[in-house]
PDB file of C-alpha atoms in Angstrom:
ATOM      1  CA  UNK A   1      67.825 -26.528 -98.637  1.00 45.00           C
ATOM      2  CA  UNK A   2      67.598 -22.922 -98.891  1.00 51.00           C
ATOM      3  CA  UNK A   3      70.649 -20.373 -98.784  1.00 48.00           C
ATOM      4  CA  UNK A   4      69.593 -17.701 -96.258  1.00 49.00           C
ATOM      5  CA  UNK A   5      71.947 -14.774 -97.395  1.00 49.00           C
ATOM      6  CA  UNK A   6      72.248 -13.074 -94.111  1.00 53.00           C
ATOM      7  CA  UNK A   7      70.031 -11.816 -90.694  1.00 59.00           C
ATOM      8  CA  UNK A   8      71.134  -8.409 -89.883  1.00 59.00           C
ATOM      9  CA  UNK A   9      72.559  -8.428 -86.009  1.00 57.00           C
ATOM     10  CA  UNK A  10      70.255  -5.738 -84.054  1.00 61.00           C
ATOM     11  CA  UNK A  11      71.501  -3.007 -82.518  1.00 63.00           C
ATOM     12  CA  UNK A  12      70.723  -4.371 -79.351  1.00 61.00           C
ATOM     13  CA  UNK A  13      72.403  -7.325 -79.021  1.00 58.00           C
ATOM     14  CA  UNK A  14      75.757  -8.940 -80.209  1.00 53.00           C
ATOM     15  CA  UNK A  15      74.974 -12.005 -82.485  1.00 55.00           C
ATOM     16  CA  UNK A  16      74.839 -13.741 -85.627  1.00 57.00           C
ATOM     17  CA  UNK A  17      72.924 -16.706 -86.481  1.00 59.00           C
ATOM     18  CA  UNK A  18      75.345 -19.237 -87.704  1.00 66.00           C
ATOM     19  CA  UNK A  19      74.439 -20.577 -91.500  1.00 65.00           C
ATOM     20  CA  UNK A  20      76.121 -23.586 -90.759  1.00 71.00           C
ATOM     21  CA  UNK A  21      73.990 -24.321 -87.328  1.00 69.00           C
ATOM     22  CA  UNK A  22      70.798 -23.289 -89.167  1.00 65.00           C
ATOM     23  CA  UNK A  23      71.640 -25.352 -91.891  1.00 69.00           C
ATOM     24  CA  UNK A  24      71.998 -28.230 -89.334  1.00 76.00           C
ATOM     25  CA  UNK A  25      68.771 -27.574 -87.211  1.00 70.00           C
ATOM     26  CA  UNK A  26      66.829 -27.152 -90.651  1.00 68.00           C
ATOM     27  CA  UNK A  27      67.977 -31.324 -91.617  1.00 73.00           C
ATOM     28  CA  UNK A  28      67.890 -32.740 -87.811  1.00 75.00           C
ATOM     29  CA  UNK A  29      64.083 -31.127 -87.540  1.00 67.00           C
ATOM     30  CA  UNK A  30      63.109 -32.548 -91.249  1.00 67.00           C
ATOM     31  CA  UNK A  31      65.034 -36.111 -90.320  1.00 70.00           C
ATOM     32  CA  UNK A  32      63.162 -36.001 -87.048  1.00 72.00           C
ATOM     33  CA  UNK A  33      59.789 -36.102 -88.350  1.00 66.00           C
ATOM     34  CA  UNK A  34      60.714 -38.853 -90.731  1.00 64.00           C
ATOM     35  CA  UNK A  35      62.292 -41.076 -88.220  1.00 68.00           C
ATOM     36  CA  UNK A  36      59.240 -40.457 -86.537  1.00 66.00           C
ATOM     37  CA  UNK A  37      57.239 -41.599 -89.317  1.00 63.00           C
ATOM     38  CA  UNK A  38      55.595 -38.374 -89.797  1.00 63.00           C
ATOM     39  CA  UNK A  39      54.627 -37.472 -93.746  1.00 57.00           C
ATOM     40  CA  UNK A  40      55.083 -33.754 -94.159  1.00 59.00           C
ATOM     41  CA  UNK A  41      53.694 -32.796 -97.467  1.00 59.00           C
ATOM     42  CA  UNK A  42      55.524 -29.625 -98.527  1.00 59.00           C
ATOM     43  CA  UNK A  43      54.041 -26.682 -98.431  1.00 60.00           C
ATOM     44  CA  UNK A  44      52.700 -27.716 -94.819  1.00 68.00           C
ATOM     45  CA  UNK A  45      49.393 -25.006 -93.704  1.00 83.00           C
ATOM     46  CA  UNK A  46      50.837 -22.663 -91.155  1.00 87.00           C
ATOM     47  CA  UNK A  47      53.766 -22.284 -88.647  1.00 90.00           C
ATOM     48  CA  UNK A  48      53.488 -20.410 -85.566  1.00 92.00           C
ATOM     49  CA  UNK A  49      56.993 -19.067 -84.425  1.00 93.00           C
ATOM     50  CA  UNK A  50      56.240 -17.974 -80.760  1.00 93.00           C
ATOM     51  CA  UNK A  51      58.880 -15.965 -79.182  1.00 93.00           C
ATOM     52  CA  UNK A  52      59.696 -15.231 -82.544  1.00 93.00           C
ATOM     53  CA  UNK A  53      62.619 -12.342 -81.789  1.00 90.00           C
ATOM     54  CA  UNK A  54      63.878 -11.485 -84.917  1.00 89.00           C
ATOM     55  CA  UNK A  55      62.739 -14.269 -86.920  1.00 91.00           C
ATOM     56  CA  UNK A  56      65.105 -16.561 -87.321  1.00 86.00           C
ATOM     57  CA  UNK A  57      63.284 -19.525 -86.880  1.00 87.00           C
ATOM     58  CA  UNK A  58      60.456 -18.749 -88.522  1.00 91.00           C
ATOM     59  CA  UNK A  59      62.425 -17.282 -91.601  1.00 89.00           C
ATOM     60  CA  UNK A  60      64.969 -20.871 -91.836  1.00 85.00           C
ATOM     61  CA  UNK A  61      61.606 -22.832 -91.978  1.00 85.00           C
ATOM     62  CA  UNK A  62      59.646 -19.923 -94.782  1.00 89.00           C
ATOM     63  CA  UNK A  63      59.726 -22.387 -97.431  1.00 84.00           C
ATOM     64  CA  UNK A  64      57.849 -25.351 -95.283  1.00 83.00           C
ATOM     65  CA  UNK A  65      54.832 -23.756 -94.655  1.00 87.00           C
ATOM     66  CA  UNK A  66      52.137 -22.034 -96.761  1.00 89.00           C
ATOM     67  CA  UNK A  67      52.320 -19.357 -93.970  1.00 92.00           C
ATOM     68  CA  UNK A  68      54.485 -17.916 -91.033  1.00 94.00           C
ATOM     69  CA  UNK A  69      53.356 -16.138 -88.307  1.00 94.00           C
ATOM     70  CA  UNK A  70      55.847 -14.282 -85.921  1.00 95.00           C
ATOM     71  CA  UNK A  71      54.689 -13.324 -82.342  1.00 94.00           C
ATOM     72  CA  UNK A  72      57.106 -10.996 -80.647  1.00 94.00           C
ATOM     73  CA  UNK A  73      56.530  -8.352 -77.964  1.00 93.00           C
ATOM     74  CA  UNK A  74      59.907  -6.870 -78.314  1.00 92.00           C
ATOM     75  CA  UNK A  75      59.135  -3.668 -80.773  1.00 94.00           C
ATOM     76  CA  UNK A  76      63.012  -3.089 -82.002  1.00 91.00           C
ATOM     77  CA  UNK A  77      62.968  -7.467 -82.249  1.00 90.00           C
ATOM     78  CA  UNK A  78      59.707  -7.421 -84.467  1.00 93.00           C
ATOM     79  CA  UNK A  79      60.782  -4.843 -87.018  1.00 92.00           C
ATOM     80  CA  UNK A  80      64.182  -6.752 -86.734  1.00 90.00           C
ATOM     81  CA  UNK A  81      62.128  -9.660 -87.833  1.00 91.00           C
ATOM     82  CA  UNK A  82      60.269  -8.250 -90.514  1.00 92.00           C
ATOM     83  CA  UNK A  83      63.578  -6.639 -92.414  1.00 90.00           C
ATOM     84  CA  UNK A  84      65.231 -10.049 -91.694  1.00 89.00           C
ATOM     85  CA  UNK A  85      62.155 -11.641 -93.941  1.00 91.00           C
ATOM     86  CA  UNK A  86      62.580  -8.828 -96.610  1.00 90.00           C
ATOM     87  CA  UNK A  87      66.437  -8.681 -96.867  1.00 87.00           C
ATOM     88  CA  UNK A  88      65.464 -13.033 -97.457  1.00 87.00           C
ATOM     89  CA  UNK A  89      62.949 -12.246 -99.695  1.00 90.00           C
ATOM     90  CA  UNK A  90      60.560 -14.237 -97.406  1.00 91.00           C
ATOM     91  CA  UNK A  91      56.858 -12.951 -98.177  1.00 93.00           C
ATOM     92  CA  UNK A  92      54.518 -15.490 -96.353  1.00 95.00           C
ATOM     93  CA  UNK A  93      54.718 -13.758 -92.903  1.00 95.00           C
ATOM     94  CA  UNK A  94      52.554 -12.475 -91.147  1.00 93.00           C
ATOM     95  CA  UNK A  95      53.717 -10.669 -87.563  1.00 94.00           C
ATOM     96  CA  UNK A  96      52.099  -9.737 -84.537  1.00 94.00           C
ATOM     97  CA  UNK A  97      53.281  -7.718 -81.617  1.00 95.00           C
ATOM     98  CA  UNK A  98      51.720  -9.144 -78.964  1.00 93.00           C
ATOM     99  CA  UNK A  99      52.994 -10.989 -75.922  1.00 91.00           C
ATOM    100  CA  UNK A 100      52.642 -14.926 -76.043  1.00 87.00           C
ATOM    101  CA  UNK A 101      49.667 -15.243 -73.850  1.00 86.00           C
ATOM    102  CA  UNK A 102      47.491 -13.156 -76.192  1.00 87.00           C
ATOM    103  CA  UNK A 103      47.154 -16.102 -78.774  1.00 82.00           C
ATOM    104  CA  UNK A 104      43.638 -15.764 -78.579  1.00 79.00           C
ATOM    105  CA  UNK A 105      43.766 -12.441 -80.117  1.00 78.00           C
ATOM    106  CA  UNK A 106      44.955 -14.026 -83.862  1.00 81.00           C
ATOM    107  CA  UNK A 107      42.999 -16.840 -85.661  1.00 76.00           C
ATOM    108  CA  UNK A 108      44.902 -19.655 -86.005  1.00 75.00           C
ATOM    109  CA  UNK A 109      43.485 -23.673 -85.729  1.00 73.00           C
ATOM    110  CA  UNK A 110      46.287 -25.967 -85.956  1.00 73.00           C
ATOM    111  CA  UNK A 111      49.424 -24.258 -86.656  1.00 82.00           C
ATOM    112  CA  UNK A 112      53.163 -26.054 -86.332  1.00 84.00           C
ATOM    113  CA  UNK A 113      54.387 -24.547 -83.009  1.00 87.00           C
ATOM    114  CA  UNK A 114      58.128 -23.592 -83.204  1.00 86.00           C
ATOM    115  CA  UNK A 115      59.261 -21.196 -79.580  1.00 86.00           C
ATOM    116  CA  UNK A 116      61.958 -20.033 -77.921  1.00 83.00           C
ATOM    117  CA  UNK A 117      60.818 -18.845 -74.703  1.00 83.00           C
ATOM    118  CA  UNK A 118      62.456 -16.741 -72.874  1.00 82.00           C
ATOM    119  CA  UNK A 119      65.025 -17.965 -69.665  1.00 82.00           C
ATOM    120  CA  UNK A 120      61.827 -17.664 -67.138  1.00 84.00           C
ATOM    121  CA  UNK A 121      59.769 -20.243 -68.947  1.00 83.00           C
ATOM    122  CA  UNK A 122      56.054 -19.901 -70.389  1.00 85.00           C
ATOM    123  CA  UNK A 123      53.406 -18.472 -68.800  1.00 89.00           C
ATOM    124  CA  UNK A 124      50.337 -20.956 -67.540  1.00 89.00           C
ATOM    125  CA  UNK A 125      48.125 -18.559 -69.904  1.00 89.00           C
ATOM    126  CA  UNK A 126      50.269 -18.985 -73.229  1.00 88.00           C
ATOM    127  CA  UNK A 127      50.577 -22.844 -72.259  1.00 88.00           C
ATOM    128  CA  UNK A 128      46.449 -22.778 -71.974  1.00 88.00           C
ATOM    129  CA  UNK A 129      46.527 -20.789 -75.236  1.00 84.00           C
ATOM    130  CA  UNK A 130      48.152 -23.488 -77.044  1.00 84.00           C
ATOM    131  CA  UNK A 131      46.542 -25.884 -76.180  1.00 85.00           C
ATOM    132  CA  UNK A 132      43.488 -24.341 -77.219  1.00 83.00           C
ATOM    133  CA  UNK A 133      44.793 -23.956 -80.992  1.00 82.00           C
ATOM    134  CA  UNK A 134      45.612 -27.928 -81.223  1.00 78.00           C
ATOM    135  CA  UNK A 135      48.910 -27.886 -82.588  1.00 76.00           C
ATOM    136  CA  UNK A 136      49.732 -30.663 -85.101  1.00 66.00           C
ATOM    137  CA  UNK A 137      53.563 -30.618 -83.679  1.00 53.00           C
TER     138      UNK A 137
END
């Protein structure tokens, strides 16, 4: 498992990840899909972090996937994001800045879906926008 060195708190809010809970979520998701029976051969195609705030997610999970996309409508968040993936040395990301429920907007056919949405929920138009791109998880 990879060694994330460190994600830069943001100005606007006060928190750290925590490497050890990052660590953990990393195993329990990979332990998940193999209780599950599911073969993931590594690199997997593409991952679509929705919600992606500063990357964190997406970033932990880099070295899975052949490609990451981050979609954020926060602007400080999204450039939070996108240093996080440089100070990491992370360079298969791609990032949008674009609310959720504009998934049509980017090409994507399949992706891995990993959110966190925010406390009011999803959006009926972002749910109908995923379901549109058939996600394989």
């Amino acid at each position: 498992m990879r060694r994330f060195p460190a994600f830069d708190p943001p100005e606007y809010v006060n928190w750290r990840p925590d490497p050890q809970l990052v660590r953990e979520f990393a195993e329990t998701w990979m332990r998940d899909a193999a209780r599950r029976g599911t073969v993931l051969p590594l690199p997997l195609s593409r991952l679509l972090d929705l919600y992606a705030g500063v990357g964190t997610f997406g970033i932990i999970n880099a070295d899975l996937f052949e490609e990451v996309i981050l979609v954020e409508q926060f602007p400080p968040a999204l450039k939070d994001a996108q240093r996080n993936a440089q100070h990491n040395q992370i360079n298969n990301i791609t990032s949008y800045l674009r609310e959720a429920k504009q998934l049509q907007k980017i090409s994507l056919r399949q992706p891995f879906v990993i959110m966190d949405p925010p406390r009011s929920g999803m959006e009926e138009k972002t749910i109908q926008q995923l379901k549109k791109l058939e996600p394989e998880v």
